[in-house]
Amino acid sequence: TLNWVGTTQNFYSAHFSGMDCVEEEVDFNWEEYLEETGATAAPHTSFRHVELSLQSSFQPGMKLEVANKGSLDTYWVATIITTCGQLLLLRYCGYGDDRKADFWCDVMTAELHPVGWCAQNNKTLQPPEAIKEKYSDWTEFLIKELTGSRTAPANLLEGPLRGKNTVDLIVVGCILEVRDAFEPSVYWAARVQCNVGGRLCLSYVGVNDSAYDMWMFYLDTRLRPLGWAKENNLSLKPPTDLCDLRSSSEWTEALDEATTEALKSPLPLEVFKDHADLSTHSFRAGMKLEMVSPSEPFHICPVSVTKVYNEYYFQITVDDLTAEATPTHVVCHADSPGILPVQWCLKNGVGLERPQGFESQDFDWADYLKHTGAEAAPDVCFPNASQSRGFCKDMWLEAVNPLQPSELCVARITQVKGRLLWLRLEGLTKPQPDCIVDVESMSIFPVGWCEANAYPLTHLLKTVCKCLVNGKYCCSQLFINHRCFSGPYLNKGRIAELPKAVGPGKCAVVLKEILTMLINSAYKPGRVLRELQMVEDPQWNCQEETLKAKYKGKSYRSTMRIVRTGDQVSEFCRRVCERLQCCPNLFGPTIVSDKCPENCFSQTKTKYTYYKKRKVGRPSLGENAQDGDMSKPARRRKKRKAIFVQKKRRTSIVGYHTTESPQDSDYYYDDEEEDFEEWGSEVSSSSPREEASAHSFKDVPRRGRPPRRAALQRRATHPGPETSDRSSPRRTTRSVSYSQNQTAKNTHTKTENFEEEDRLVLETNPLEWSVSDVVDFITSTDCASLAKIFQEQDIDGQALLLLTLPTVQECMDLKLGPAIKLCHQIERVKVAFYSQFAN
């Protein structure tokens, strides 16, 4: 059994006493971990530097030249209104604030050019017909419109950098200039070794030893474009602490080679568009303040301003009164993270490290200032000293290990004081104190950032516990016999992927582990949870355990009583198998090698239907078959259970291939409907369900629910009288047609005609759809909850047809499941468009 170290110590002590436990490396999944522990991830919006890194290279207000829609071979100037990934919302110049003619285009496919392209290529600039008469002198209008505006960069509209986000413009081998760590007026060139979502590994030009590599986020104010130092009359010299590695001529030669190389493919200046402008400071030499230790960011210490370079930079030195002290200097600016006013620690209940060599045991700022003859830096030097940016205690995130900058770790916020966070880094081989970071630090990242950027994350270890004693509350191994009959609820393919045995260990822990595996192997986990709730005996010695499952976007939760003593495990396993209508030996203390004692391999699939005698309601098809009655199954009212945690509207969509059995359609649940229908038999793998899945854009009707808003129009390939094959559990499907003015018409056709079903039929060309038309269509589908996003982002028909899975995920911030569902509906529109209107 597995436990997460660091957050389940109480659980561990309660359940695993008397066991030998070791920490083991296993796959880590943030979503599973947060759900299991009930932990909270820090909000993505709290990481300002990450939010900026995800923005498009194109900015609202930029101008470009774009082909005229209504006139061939003519172009007109347009303004970027907003961006969504590689999609741009444009408005022709001359429309002013009128949004009615705004249109979306894909920068990767549309004909877009920088301002001036038409003049250079003898192309005609001509305003759209709709506004042609608005101004008498369009030349004068354009001069006024373009004066002081910014054109979209040519390299972002064509070539290898076309359509790339800002972060992606920084490629391996790019050259930048880095400000010296100890001299703010000195820069030196550095080469990008790798780019992880904007976090750059840099090596100084002329240094070939990776030990000197450094990591910086691309928004760090120390980074500038090549040529910055020369343009601003600053020195270009190798780093102070590395000068002795090479001779002066060798450094110069290395720089010349790198500069020549960089000029062949210069780094676009758009990379630096979001760099913050430095604020002027008010510090003077001799002032004292508090600061997170620059060398060991685990405590806060008194520091002094020892040098003021200019209105932007000053030098801070950690206070050390010992005679043999080696000074620790750091260059700061007004917005440097970690600098705090005197008495900050006292006011926030945080310990302040006593300066080395200061004799008094109890540090007091008044005594210390008097002793040193210094003054405290006034509070006006520290703007925004209290903002927390939405971070709270016990939130989780990903953070750089300050002692190993190449390592990112799972981290938990242990306390928040003003603008400082205390982080406990998990999974470290050598424990270290909580590190302190500023809320504006570029060394912290939201949950999932490493996974999104394919970078390794040091995470929590899991505890694997083995039972050492054969006590009352322990059981031996429980076996999962893959070849035994799996019954109507469990997917035999998934059962085959489970381990052959679980345990030994505490009875309740081993049983919970194996039941969780069975739930996740079910066609309908929610149904299995309900069945397991019914397994109970008043004479058992039980404890309550919460079992969870997820299926098609819904979360299920159920409390179940599980036996605690070893002598009751065998009977408990048998009763669970009964309830799930599978072979009694599917799991339990008995191992089945070649032949099951129940001979379940050779029996029919209705062999174990006698288990259903306790069930209230109509019998399954298996029972019907035994009785020779194949009439239409009855219906019963669905008894609501407390296992439905999340409510989401859903329509079953056939159009994406599934590995699940056709049986998956036999149990239909919708927690918004009162009716509940079930089928009890297994269906062969060649059922029409699988055939239908090969044909996209067909809808399975929702039982008992009328279509939303838009009318549904059905055009059967072979119209005829209403028929139905009541002896078969197979479902018929229907196609959905978008129409606002027609009422629903239902026509049934035989199941064998799946391939001949019609696809979506559109009444109007989606290229002509307005934003409201798109919203109406989305509202008419099972993605109705997303319609608001289309309204907010002004997505019209043209933009709808440009949407793809990556852009939907990025621009609408959707998880993969909902994004796929939405893209399925978009694909239906695209197919209908190509078949009806493309010609």
mmCIF file of C-alpha atoms in Angstrom, residues 266-382:
data_model
loop_
_atom_site.group_PDB
_atom_site.id
_atom_site.type_symbol
_atom_site.label_atom_id
_atom_site.label_comp_id
_atom_site.label_asym_id
_atom_site.label_seq_id
_atom_site.Cartn_x
_atom_site.Cartn_y
_atom_site.Cartn_z
ATOM 1 C CA PRO A 266 19.522 38.073 -34.057
ATOM 2 C CA LEU A 267 17.245 37.620 -31.086
ATOM 3 C CA PRO A 268 13.998 39.567 -31.754
ATOM 4 C CA LEU A 269 13.635 42.622 -29.531
ATOM 5 C CA GLU A 270 10.061 41.500 -28.778
ATOM 6 C CA VAL A 271 11.634 39.178 -26.192
ATOM 7 C CA PHE A 272 12.294 42.198 -23.980
ATOM 8 C CA LYS A 273 8.952 43.982 -24.426
ATOM 9 C CA ASP A 274 7.689 42.892 -20.987
ATOM 10 C CA HIS A 275 10.857 43.743 -19.055
ATOM 11 C CA ALA A 276 10.017 45.971 -16.104
ATOM 12 C CA ASP A 277 11.512 49.466 -16.019
ATOM 13 C CA LEU A 278 13.614 49.996 -12.914
ATOM 14 C CA SER A 279 12.317 52.450 -10.326
ATOM 15 C CA THR A 280 14.605 55.015 -8.732
ATOM 16 C CA HIS A 281 15.598 54.302 -5.132
ATOM 17 C CA SER A 282 15.981 56.519 -2.054
ATOM 18 C CA PHE A 283 18.738 54.628 -0.233
ATOM 19 C CA ARG A 284 21.908 56.276 1.033
ATOM 20 C CA ALA A 285 25.191 54.712 2.063
ATOM 21 C CA GLY A 286 25.226 53.695 5.729
ATOM 22 C CA MET A 287 21.497 52.940 5.994
ATOM 23 C CA LYS A 288 20.524 49.656 7.611
ATOM 24 C CA LEU A 289 17.659 47.327 6.761
ATOM 25 C CA GLU A 290 16.611 43.685 6.919
ATOM 26 C CA MET A 291 17.025 41.244 4.057
ATOM 27 C CA VAL A 292 16.596 37.581 3.228
ATOM 28 C CA SER A 293 20.129 36.191 3.329
ATOM 29 C CA PRO A 294 21.479 36.276 -0.264
ATOM 30 C CA SER A 295 23.754 33.253 0.288
ATOM 31 C CA GLU A 296 21.429 31.120 2.447
ATOM 32 C CA PRO A 297 17.794 32.145 1.844
ATOM 33 C CA PHE A 298 16.563 30.339 4.956
ATOM 34 C CA HIS A 299 16.684 33.267 7.358
ATOM 35 C CA ILE A 300 16.520 37.082 7.504
ATOM 36 C CA CYS A 301 19.491 39.112 8.668
ATOM 37 C CA PRO A 302 20.524 42.764 9.231
ATOM 38 C CA VAL A 303 22.303 44.338 6.240
ATOM 39 C CA SER A 304 23.795 47.703 5.336
ATOM 40 C CA VAL A 305 23.850 49.899 2.237
ATOM 41 C CA THR A 306 27.588 50.150 1.564
ATOM 42 C CA LYS A 307 27.614 51.814 -1.845
ATOM 43 C CA VAL A 308 25.243 53.799 -4.054
ATOM 44 C CA TYR A 309 26.096 53.416 -7.762
ATOM 45 C CA ASN A 310 23.410 55.660 -9.236
ATOM 46 C CA GLU A 311 19.703 56.388 -8.917
ATOM 47 C CA TYR A 312 18.885 52.777 -9.850
ATOM 48 C CA TYR A 313 21.470 50.555 -8.169
ATOM 49 C CA PHE A 314 23.039 50.280 -4.737
ATOM 50 C CA GLN A 315 25.178 47.688 -2.952
ATOM 51 C CA ILE A 316 24.104 45.814 0.154
ATOM 52 C CA THR A 317 26.498 43.996 2.489
ATOM 53 C CA VAL A 318 25.470 41.423 5.095
ATOM 54 C CA ASP A 319 26.411 42.694 8.566
ATOM 55 C CA ASP A 320 29.305 40.735 10.101
ATOM 56 C CA LEU A 321 31.256 42.361 12.949
ATOM 57 C CA THR A 322 33.988 39.703 13.225
ATOM 58 C CA ALA A 323 37.512 40.819 12.370
ATOM 59 C CA GLU A 324 38.205 37.987 9.919
ATOM 60 C CA ALA A 325 34.857 38.306 8.096
ATOM 61 C CA THR A 326 34.721 38.013 4.291
ATOM 62 C CA PRO A 327 32.086 40.530 3.132
ATOM 63 C CA THR A 328 29.020 39.216 1.319
ATOM 64 C CA HIS A 329 27.889 41.811 -1.228
ATOM 65 C CA VAL A 330 24.886 41.921 -3.526
ATOM 66 C CA VAL A 331 23.759 44.560 -6.046
ATOM 67 C CA CYS A 332 20.141 45.650 -5.527
ATOM 68 C CA HIS A 333 17.591 48.052 -6.971
ATOM 69 C CA ALA A 334 14.438 49.560 -5.497
ATOM 70 C CA ASP A 335 12.283 46.539 -6.436
ATOM 71 C CA SER A 336 14.785 43.822 -5.502
ATOM 72 C CA PRO A 337 12.976 40.919 -3.796
ATOM 73 C CA GLY A 338 13.737 40.216 -0.153
ATOM 74 C CA ILE A 339 14.693 43.702 1.111
ATOM 75 C CA LEU A 340 12.697 44.806 4.159
ATOM 76 C CA PRO A 341 12.555 47.792 6.526
ATOM 77 C CA VAL A 342 14.020 47.692 10.015
ATOM 78 C CA GLN A 343 11.675 46.067 12.599
ATOM 79 C CA TRP A 344 9.853 44.096 9.855
ATOM 80 C CA CYS A 345 10.667 40.769 11.513
ATOM 81 C CA LEU A 346 9.548 42.021 14.917
ATOM 82 C CA LYS A 347 6.223 43.312 13.553
ATOM 83 C CA ASN A 348 5.551 40.043 11.678
ATOM 84 C CA GLY A 349 6.646 37.640 14.416
ATOM 85 C CA VAL A 350 9.616 36.316 12.460
ATOM 86 C CA GLY A 351 13.032 35.590 13.934
ATOM 87 C CA LEU A 352 15.900 37.867 12.878
ATOM 88 C CA GLU A 353 19.377 36.351 12.604
ATOM 89 C CA ARG A 354 21.792 38.073 14.983
ATOM 90 C CA PRO A 355 24.822 39.559 13.154
ATOM 91 C CA GLN A 356 28.044 37.613 13.518
ATOM 92 C CA GLY A 357 30.279 39.232 16.153
ATOM 93 C CA PHE A 358 27.467 41.146 17.865
ATOM 94 C CA GLU A 359 27.910 40.334 21.556
ATOM 95 C CA SER A 360 24.404 40.946 22.876
ATOM 96 C CA GLN A 361 22.353 37.732 23.044
ATOM 97 C CA ASP A 362 19.020 39.518 22.557
ATOM 98 C CA PHE A 363 19.147 41.529 19.352
ATOM 99 C CA ASP A 364 17.455 44.916 19.554
ATOM 100 C CA TRP A 365 17.473 47.315 16.616
ATOM 101 C CA ALA A 366 17.642 50.452 18.808
ATOM 102 C CA ASP A 367 20.719 49.163 20.642
ATOM 103 C CA TYR A 368 22.269 47.918 17.414
ATOM 104 C CA LEU A 369 21.802 51.225 15.573
ATOM 105 C CA LYS A 370 23.254 53.072 18.543
ATOM 106 C CA HIS A 371 26.158 50.626 18.727
ATOM 107 C CA THR A 372 26.983 50.992 14.999
ATOM 108 C CA GLY A 373 26.137 54.700 14.712
ATOM 109 C CA ALA A 374 23.927 54.005 11.687
ATOM 110 C CA GLU A 375 20.393 55.008 10.634
ATOM 111 C CA ALA A 376 17.486 52.830 9.581
ATOM 112 C CA ALA A 377 16.284 53.095 5.988
ATOM 113 C CA PRO A 378 12.885 54.895 6.020
ATOM 114 C CA ASP A 379 9.729 53.012 5.069
ATOM 115 C CA VAL A 380 9.321 55.076 1.867
ATOM 116 C CA CYS A 381 12.255 53.083 0.442
ATOM 117 C CA PHE A 382 10.128 49.934 0.463
#
